[in-house]
Amino acid sequence: MAKQNEKRDILIASAAGLFWHQGYAVTSLADIAAASGIPLGNIYYYFKSKAELARGVADIFVAETEIMLAEITEANQNPRIRLQLLVEKLAQSLKSRVEHGCPIALGIRDFRHESPEAAGRAAESFSLLIGFIGRELGRSGIRPSTALGLARNALTEWQGGIMLAHGLKDPTVLAESFRRIERLLMVAPSRT
């Protein structure tokens, strides 16, 4: 059973990379088989369709987001430091985001037609991030409605920065977005 799960995980990881780098629509199951080293006919043992693979990729997005947020939560109790740690974690992927865009946003867009369930699942990653930011801002004394708005603004800044930096192939655009996110989250007004 462990070997089966390992092969399934290899297929999902291969699909995730190909969907991100070349796009969901143009990636075939044959491409995924070649990238994974698993024969094409064997893919159907694990997944009935490319749409099912998309759901597996979306599950990875959510799991990785949950792990990252749990690590940040365990690292420090101070909400402002947690927010700083989040920005630092997101900035670690600057180079790959400039080169290829955001895999989560691309997945949401690309999965929507053929696998709406996968698109919705991928979007949960953004909901997790917004919820985390909003809670931490709330813990720092900001009203819940204001905290939620700031959290959405921060995510919008991040995604817009990725899109523009990717389009222009200019990492400074995304670096500037991270500085704006830091200012937005670190100097947000508290309810005093």
PDB file of C-alpha atoms in Angstrom:
ATOM      1  CA  MET A   1       0.000   0.000   0.000  1.00  0.00           C
ATOM      2  CA  ALA A   2       2.878   2.407   0.770  1.00  0.00           C
ATOM      3  CA  LYS A   3       4.280   1.830  -2.712  1.00  0.00           C
ATOM      4  CA  GLN A   4       0.868   2.631  -4.231  1.00  0.00           C
ATOM      5  CA  ASN A   5       0.640   5.873  -2.247  1.00  0.00           C
ATOM      6  CA  GLU A   6       4.192   6.736  -3.294  1.00  0.00           C
ATOM      7  CA  LYS A   7       3.320   6.304  -6.983  1.00  0.00           C
ATOM      8  CA  ARG A   8       0.145   8.318  -6.517  1.00  0.00           C
ATOM      9  CA  ASP A   9       2.139  11.110  -4.863  1.00  0.00           C
ATOM     10  CA  ILE A  10       4.708  11.020  -7.683  1.00  0.00           C
ATOM     11  CA  LEU A  11       1.932  11.385 -10.255  1.00  0.00           C
ATOM     12  CA  ILE A  12       0.392  14.328  -8.393  1.00  0.00           C
ATOM     13  CA  ALA A  13       3.769  16.057  -7.969  1.00  0.00           C
ATOM     14  CA  SER A  14       4.580  15.564 -11.655  1.00  0.00           C
ATOM     15  CA  ALA A  15       1.156  16.880 -12.669  1.00  0.00           C
ATOM     16  CA  ALA A  16       1.531  19.894 -10.361  1.00  0.00           C
ATOM     17  CA  GLY A  17       4.856  20.855 -11.923  1.00  0.00           C
ATOM     18  CA  LEU A  18       3.625  20.406 -15.473  1.00  0.00           C
ATOM     19  CA  PHE A  19       0.335  22.236 -14.859  1.00  0.00           C
ATOM     20  CA  TRP A  20       2.290  25.129 -13.364  1.00  0.00           C
ATOM     21  CA  HIS A  21       5.060  25.324 -15.969  1.00  0.00           C
ATOM     22  CA  GLN A  22       3.237  24.532 -19.181  1.00  0.00           C
ATOM     23  CA  GLY A  23      -0.457  24.844 -18.298  1.00  0.00           C
ATOM     24  CA  TYR A  24      -3.260  22.464 -17.447  1.00  0.00           C
ATOM     25  CA  ALA A  25      -4.934  22.480 -20.872  1.00  0.00           C
ATOM     26  CA  VAL A  26      -1.845  21.504 -22.850  1.00  0.00           C
ATOM     27  CA  THR A  27      -0.536  18.947 -20.353  1.00  0.00           C
ATOM     28  CA  SER A  28      -1.545  15.458 -21.378  1.00  0.00           C
ATOM     29  CA  LEU A  29      -1.654  12.309 -19.290  1.00  0.00           C
ATOM     30  CA  ALA A  30       1.198  11.073 -21.511  1.00  0.00           C
ATOM     31  CA  ASP A  31       3.245  14.113 -20.418  1.00  0.00           C
ATOM     32  CA  ILE A  32       2.531  13.297 -16.772  1.00  0.00           C
ATOM     33  CA  ALA A  33       3.447   9.647 -17.309  1.00  0.00           C
ATOM     34  CA  ALA A  34       6.751  10.635 -18.921  1.00  0.00           C
ATOM     35  CA  ALA A  35       7.584  13.149 -16.172  1.00  0.00           C
ATOM     36  CA  SER A  36       6.707  10.694 -13.398  1.00  0.00           C
ATOM     37  CA  GLY A  37       8.353   7.624 -14.896  1.00  0.00           C
ATOM     38  CA  ILE A  38       5.087   5.719 -14.432  1.00  0.00           C
ATOM     39  CA  PRO A  39       3.648   4.007 -17.544  1.00  0.00           C
ATOM     40  CA  LEU A  40       0.653   5.792 -19.058  1.00  0.00           C
ATOM     41  CA  GLY A  41      -1.636   2.799 -18.622  1.00  0.00           C
ATOM     42  CA  ASN A  42      -0.863   2.682 -14.914  1.00  0.00           C
ATOM     43  CA  ILE A  43      -2.065   6.254 -14.347  1.00  0.00           C
ATOM     44  CA  TYR A  44      -5.643   5.032 -14.694  1.00  0.00           C
ATOM     45  CA  TYR A  45      -5.108   2.732 -11.725  1.00  0.00           C
ATOM     46  CA  TYR A  46      -4.666   5.847  -9.568  1.00  0.00           C
ATOM     47  CA  PHE A  47      -6.726   8.486 -11.399  1.00  0.00           C
ATOM     48  CA  LYS A  48      -9.644   8.075 -13.802  1.00  0.00           C
ATOM     49  CA  SER A  49      -9.016  11.423 -15.479  1.00  0.00           C
ATOM     50  CA  LYS A  50      -6.862  14.499 -15.634  1.00  0.00           C
ATOM     51  CA  ALA A  51      -9.597  16.269 -13.663  1.00  0.00           C
ATOM     52  CA  GLU A  52      -9.033  13.830 -10.774  1.00  0.00           C
ATOM     53  CA  LEU A  53      -5.319  14.623 -10.936  1.00  0.00           C
ATOM     54  CA  ALA A  54      -6.215  18.317 -10.751  1.00  0.00           C
ATOM     55  CA  ARG A  55      -8.081  17.592  -7.509  1.00  0.00           C
ATOM     56  CA  GLY A  56      -4.942  15.904  -6.151  1.00  0.00           C
ATOM     57  CA  VAL A  57      -2.886  18.970  -7.084  1.00  0.00           C
ATOM     58  CA  ALA A  58      -5.409  21.256  -5.408  1.00  0.00           C
ATOM     59  CA  ASP A  59      -5.195  19.104  -2.276  1.00  0.00           C
ATOM     60  CA  ILE A  60      -1.410  19.689  -2.293  1.00  0.00           C
ATOM     61  CA  PHE A  61      -1.951  23.463  -2.403  1.00  0.00           C
ATOM     62  CA  VAL A  62      -4.221  23.300   0.639  1.00  0.00           C
ATOM     63  CA  ALA A  63      -1.975  20.897   2.559  1.00  0.00           C
ATOM     64  CA  GLU A  64       1.136  22.985   1.926  1.00  0.00           C
ATOM     65  CA  THR A  65      -0.687  26.152   3.009  1.00  0.00           C
ATOM     66  CA  GLU A  66      -1.915  24.453   6.189  1.00  0.00           C
ATOM     67  CA  ILE A  67       1.584  23.199   6.998  1.00  0.00           C
ATOM     68  CA  MET A  68       3.117  26.634   6.443  1.00  0.00           C
ATOM     69  CA  LEU A  69       0.529  28.333   8.664  1.00  0.00           C
ATOM     70  CA  ALA A  70       0.950  25.692  11.388  1.00  0.00           C
ATOM     71  CA  GLU A  71       4.733  26.205  11.359  1.00  0.00           C
ATOM     72  CA  ILE A  72       4.287  29.962  11.681  1.00  0.00           C
ATOM     73  CA  THR A  73       1.762  29.536  14.487  1.00  0.00           C
ATOM     74  CA  GLU A  74       4.138  27.257  16.402  1.00  0.00           C
ATOM     75  CA  ALA A  75       7.138  29.545  15.849  1.00  0.00           C
ATOM     76  CA  ASN A  76       5.858  32.559  17.774  1.00  0.00           C
ATOM     77  CA  GLN A  77       2.847  33.740  19.801  1.00  0.00           C
ATOM     78  CA  ASN A  78       3.070  37.430  18.814  1.00  0.00           C
ATOM     79  CA  PRO A  79       0.555  38.162  16.025  1.00  0.00           C
ATOM     80  CA  ARG A  80       2.699  40.830  14.366  1.00  0.00           C
ATOM     81  CA  ILE A  81       5.719  38.496  14.306  1.00  0.00           C
ATOM     82  CA  ARG A  82       3.524  35.755  12.850  1.00  0.00           C
ATOM     83  CA  LEU A  83       2.473  38.110  10.067  1.00  0.00           C
ATOM     84  CA  GLN A  84       6.106  39.032   9.435  1.00  0.00           C
ATOM     85  CA  LEU A  85       6.987  35.330   9.268  1.00  0.00           C
ATOM     86  CA  LEU A  86       4.190  34.801   6.743  1.00  0.00           C
ATOM     87  CA  VAL A  87       5.500  37.558   4.485  1.00  0.00           C
ATOM     88  CA  GLU A  88       9.012  36.094   4.744  1.00  0.00           C
ATOM     89  CA  LYS A  89       7.729  32.602   3.845  1.00  0.00           C
ATOM     90  CA  LEU A  90       5.803  33.926   0.848  1.00  0.00           C
ATOM     91  CA  ALA A  91       8.834  35.919  -0.302  1.00  0.00           C
ATOM     92  CA  GLN A  92      10.952  32.758  -0.395  1.00  0.00           C
ATOM     93  CA  SER A  93       9.186  31.771  -3.624  1.00  0.00           C
ATOM     94  CA  LEU A  94       9.822  35.116  -5.344  1.00  0.00           C
ATOM     95  CA  LYS A  95      12.054  33.718  -8.102  1.00  0.00           C
ATOM     96  CA  SER A  96       9.738  30.870  -9.096  1.00  0.00           C
ATOM     97  CA  ARG A  97       6.693  33.159  -9.037  1.00  0.00           C
ATOM     98  CA  VAL A  98       8.411  35.644 -11.346  1.00  0.00           C
ATOM     99  CA  GLU A  99       9.346  32.809 -13.706  1.00  0.00           C
ATOM    100  CA  HIS A 100       6.035  30.917 -13.764  1.00  0.00           C
ATOM    101  CA  GLY A 101       3.319  32.882 -11.931  1.00  0.00           C
ATOM    102  CA  CYS A 102       1.362  31.593  -8.951  1.00  0.00           C
ATOM    103  CA  PRO A 103       0.532  27.872  -9.192  1.00  0.00           C
ATOM    104  CA  ILE A 104      -2.536  28.297  -6.994  1.00  0.00           C
ATOM    105  CA  ALA A 105      -4.013  31.145  -9.046  1.00  0.00           C
ATOM    106  CA  LEU A 106      -3.201  29.349 -12.294  1.00  0.00           C
ATOM    107  CA  GLY A 107      -4.777  26.171 -10.953  1.00  0.00           C
ATOM    108  CA  ILE A 108      -7.962  27.985  -9.959  1.00  0.00           C
ATOM    109  CA  ARG A 109      -8.214  29.536 -13.416  1.00  0.00           C
ATOM    110  CA  ASP A 110      -7.198  26.449 -15.403  1.00  0.00           C
ATOM    111  CA  PHE A 111      -9.183  23.847 -13.442  1.00  0.00           C
ATOM    112  CA  ARG A 112     -12.425  25.838 -13.409  1.00  0.00           C
ATOM    113  CA  HIS A 113     -13.835  24.529 -16.713  1.00  0.00           C
ATOM    114  CA  GLU A 114     -12.913  20.841 -16.591  1.00  0.00           C
ATOM    115  CA  SER A 115     -12.705  20.341 -12.836  1.00  0.00           C
ATOM    116  CA  PRO A 116     -14.649  22.994 -10.917  1.00  0.00           C
ATOM    117  CA  GLU A 117     -14.286  20.947  -7.718  1.00  0.00           C
ATOM    118  CA  ALA A 118     -10.494  21.172  -8.039  1.00  0.00           C
ATOM    119  CA  ALA A 119     -10.714  24.923  -8.705  1.00  0.00           C
ATOM    120  CA  GLY A 120     -12.782  25.400  -5.565  1.00  0.00           C
ATOM    121  CA  ARG A 121     -10.411  23.261  -3.540  1.00  0.00           C
ATOM    122  CA  ALA A 122      -7.380  25.238  -4.777  1.00  0.00           C
ATOM    123  CA  ALA A 123      -9.139  28.481  -3.802  1.00  0.00           C
ATOM    124  CA  GLU A 124      -9.298  27.198  -0.227  1.00  0.00           C
ATOM    125  CA  SER A 125      -5.573  28.009   0.001  1.00  0.00           C
ATOM    126  CA  PHE A 126      -6.376  31.686  -0.449  1.00  0.00           C
ATOM    127  CA  SER A 127      -9.207  31.449   2.082  1.00  0.00           C
ATOM    128  CA  LEU A 128      -6.796  29.907   4.593  1.00  0.00           C
ATOM    129  CA  LEU A 129      -4.326  32.754   4.075  1.00  0.00           C
ATOM    130  CA  ILE A 130      -7.005  35.436   4.397  1.00  0.00           C
ATOM    131  CA  GLY A 131      -8.359  33.781   7.537  1.00  0.00           C
ATOM    132  CA  PHE A 132      -4.912  33.522   9.109  1.00  0.00           C
ATOM    133  CA  ILE A 133      -4.018  37.151   8.367  1.00  0.00           C
ATOM    134  CA  GLY A 134      -7.411  38.356   9.579  1.00  0.00           C
ATOM    135  CA  ARG A 135      -7.166  36.399  12.845  1.00  0.00           C
ATOM    136  CA  GLU A 136      -3.644  37.609  13.567  1.00  0.00           C
ATOM    137  CA  LEU A 137      -4.611  41.207  12.868  1.00  0.00           C
ATOM    138  CA  GLY A 138      -7.608  40.726  15.151  1.00  0.00           C
ATOM    139  CA  ARG A 139      -5.349  39.346  17.868  1.00  0.00           C
ATOM    140  CA  SER A 140      -3.283  42.507  17.564  1.00  0.00           C
ATOM    141  CA  GLY A 141      -6.326  44.637  18.377  1.00  0.00           C
ATOM    142  CA  ILE A 142      -7.856  45.442  14.992  1.00  0.00           C
ATOM    143  CA  ARG A 143     -11.627  45.250  14.569  1.00  0.00           C
ATOM    144  CA  PRO A 144     -12.692  42.039  12.747  1.00  0.00           C
ATOM    145  CA  SER A 145     -14.205  43.828   9.739  1.00  0.00           C
ATOM    146  CA  THR A 146     -11.098  45.986   9.317  1.00  0.00           C
ATOM    147  CA  ALA A 147      -8.833  42.966   9.812  1.00  0.00           C
ATOM    148  CA  LEU A 148     -10.683  41.021   7.113  1.00  0.00           C
ATOM    149  CA  GLY A 149     -10.396  43.937   4.671  1.00  0.00           C
ATOM    150  CA  LEU A 150      -6.680  44.295   5.379  1.00  0.00           C
ATOM    151  CA  ALA A 151      -6.197  40.542   4.911  1.00  0.00           C
ATOM    152  CA  ARG A 152      -7.905  40.651   1.524  1.00  0.00           C
ATOM    153  CA  ASN A 153      -5.867  43.708   0.536  1.00  0.00           C
ATOM    154  CA  ALA A 154      -2.647  41.911   1.472  1.00  0.00           C
ATOM    155  CA  LEU A 155      -3.556  38.861  -0.619  1.00  0.00           C
ATOM    156  CA  THR A 156      -4.606  41.079  -3.515  1.00  0.00           C
ATOM    157  CA  GLU A 157      -1.265  42.909  -3.343  1.00  0.00           C
ATOM    158  CA  TRP A 158       0.623  39.598  -3.324  1.00  0.00           C
ATOM    159  CA  GLN A 159      -1.276  38.121  -6.263  1.00  0.00           C
ATOM    160  CA  GLY A 160      -1.189  41.359  -8.274  1.00  0.00           C
ATOM    161  CA  GLY A 161       2.541  41.643  -7.622  1.00  0.00           C
ATOM    162  CA  ILE A 162       3.072  38.076  -8.833  1.00  0.00           C
ATOM    163  CA  MET A 163       1.054  38.668 -11.987  1.00  0.00           C
ATOM    164  CA  LEU A 164       2.815  41.909 -12.885  1.00  0.00           C
ATOM    165  CA  ALA A 165       6.289  40.620 -11.988  1.00  0.00           C
ATOM    166  CA  HIS A 166       5.663  37.484 -14.049  1.00  0.00           C
ATOM    167  CA  GLY A 167       4.344  39.467 -16.992  1.00  0.00           C
ATOM    168  CA  LEU A 168       7.258  41.898 -16.935  1.00  0.00           C
ATOM    169  CA  LYS A 169       9.810  39.263 -15.840  1.00  0.00           C
ATOM    170  CA  ASP A 170      10.903  41.773 -13.204  1.00  0.00           C
ATOM    171  CA  PRO A 171      11.506  40.504  -9.652  1.00  0.00           C
ATOM    172  CA  THR A 172      11.689  44.031  -8.268  1.00  0.00           C
ATOM    173  CA  VAL A 173       7.951  44.416  -8.902  1.00  0.00           C
ATOM    174  CA  LEU A 174       7.195  41.508  -6.561  1.00  0.00           C
ATOM    175  CA  ALA A 175       9.804  42.636  -4.032  1.00  0.00           C
ATOM    176  CA  GLU A 176       8.045  46.023  -3.928  1.00  0.00           C
ATOM    177  CA  SER A 177       4.717  44.234  -3.358  1.00  0.00           C
ATOM    178  CA  PHE A 178       6.172  42.422  -0.360  1.00  0.00           C
ATOM    179  CA  ARG A 179       7.340  45.729   1.112  1.00  0.00           C
ATOM    180  CA  ARG A 180       3.839  47.168   0.666  1.00  0.00           C
ATOM    181  CA  ILE A 181       2.326  44.078   2.305  1.00  0.00           C
ATOM    182  CA  GLU A 182       4.678  44.469   5.261  1.00  0.00           C
ATOM    183  CA  ARG A 183       3.689  48.119   5.669  1.00  0.00           C
ATOM    184  CA  LEU A 184       0.018  47.244   5.348  1.00  0.00           C
ATOM    185  CA  LEU A 185       0.177  44.513   7.976  1.00  0.00           C
ATOM    186  CA  MET A 186       2.736  45.956  10.344  1.00  0.00           C
ATOM    187  CA  VAL A 187       1.399  49.493  10.617  1.00  0.00           C
ATOM    188  CA  ALA A 188      -2.270  48.580  10.446  1.00  0.00           C
ATOM    189  CA  PRO A 189      -4.233  50.646  12.976  1.00  0.00           C
ATOM    190  CA  SER A 190      -5.246  48.952  16.162  1.00  0.00           C
ATOM    191  CA  ARG A 191      -8.514  49.631  17.988  1.00  0.00           C
ATOM    192  CA  THR A 192      -7.298  51.650  20.893  1.00  0.00           C
TER     193      THR A 192
END
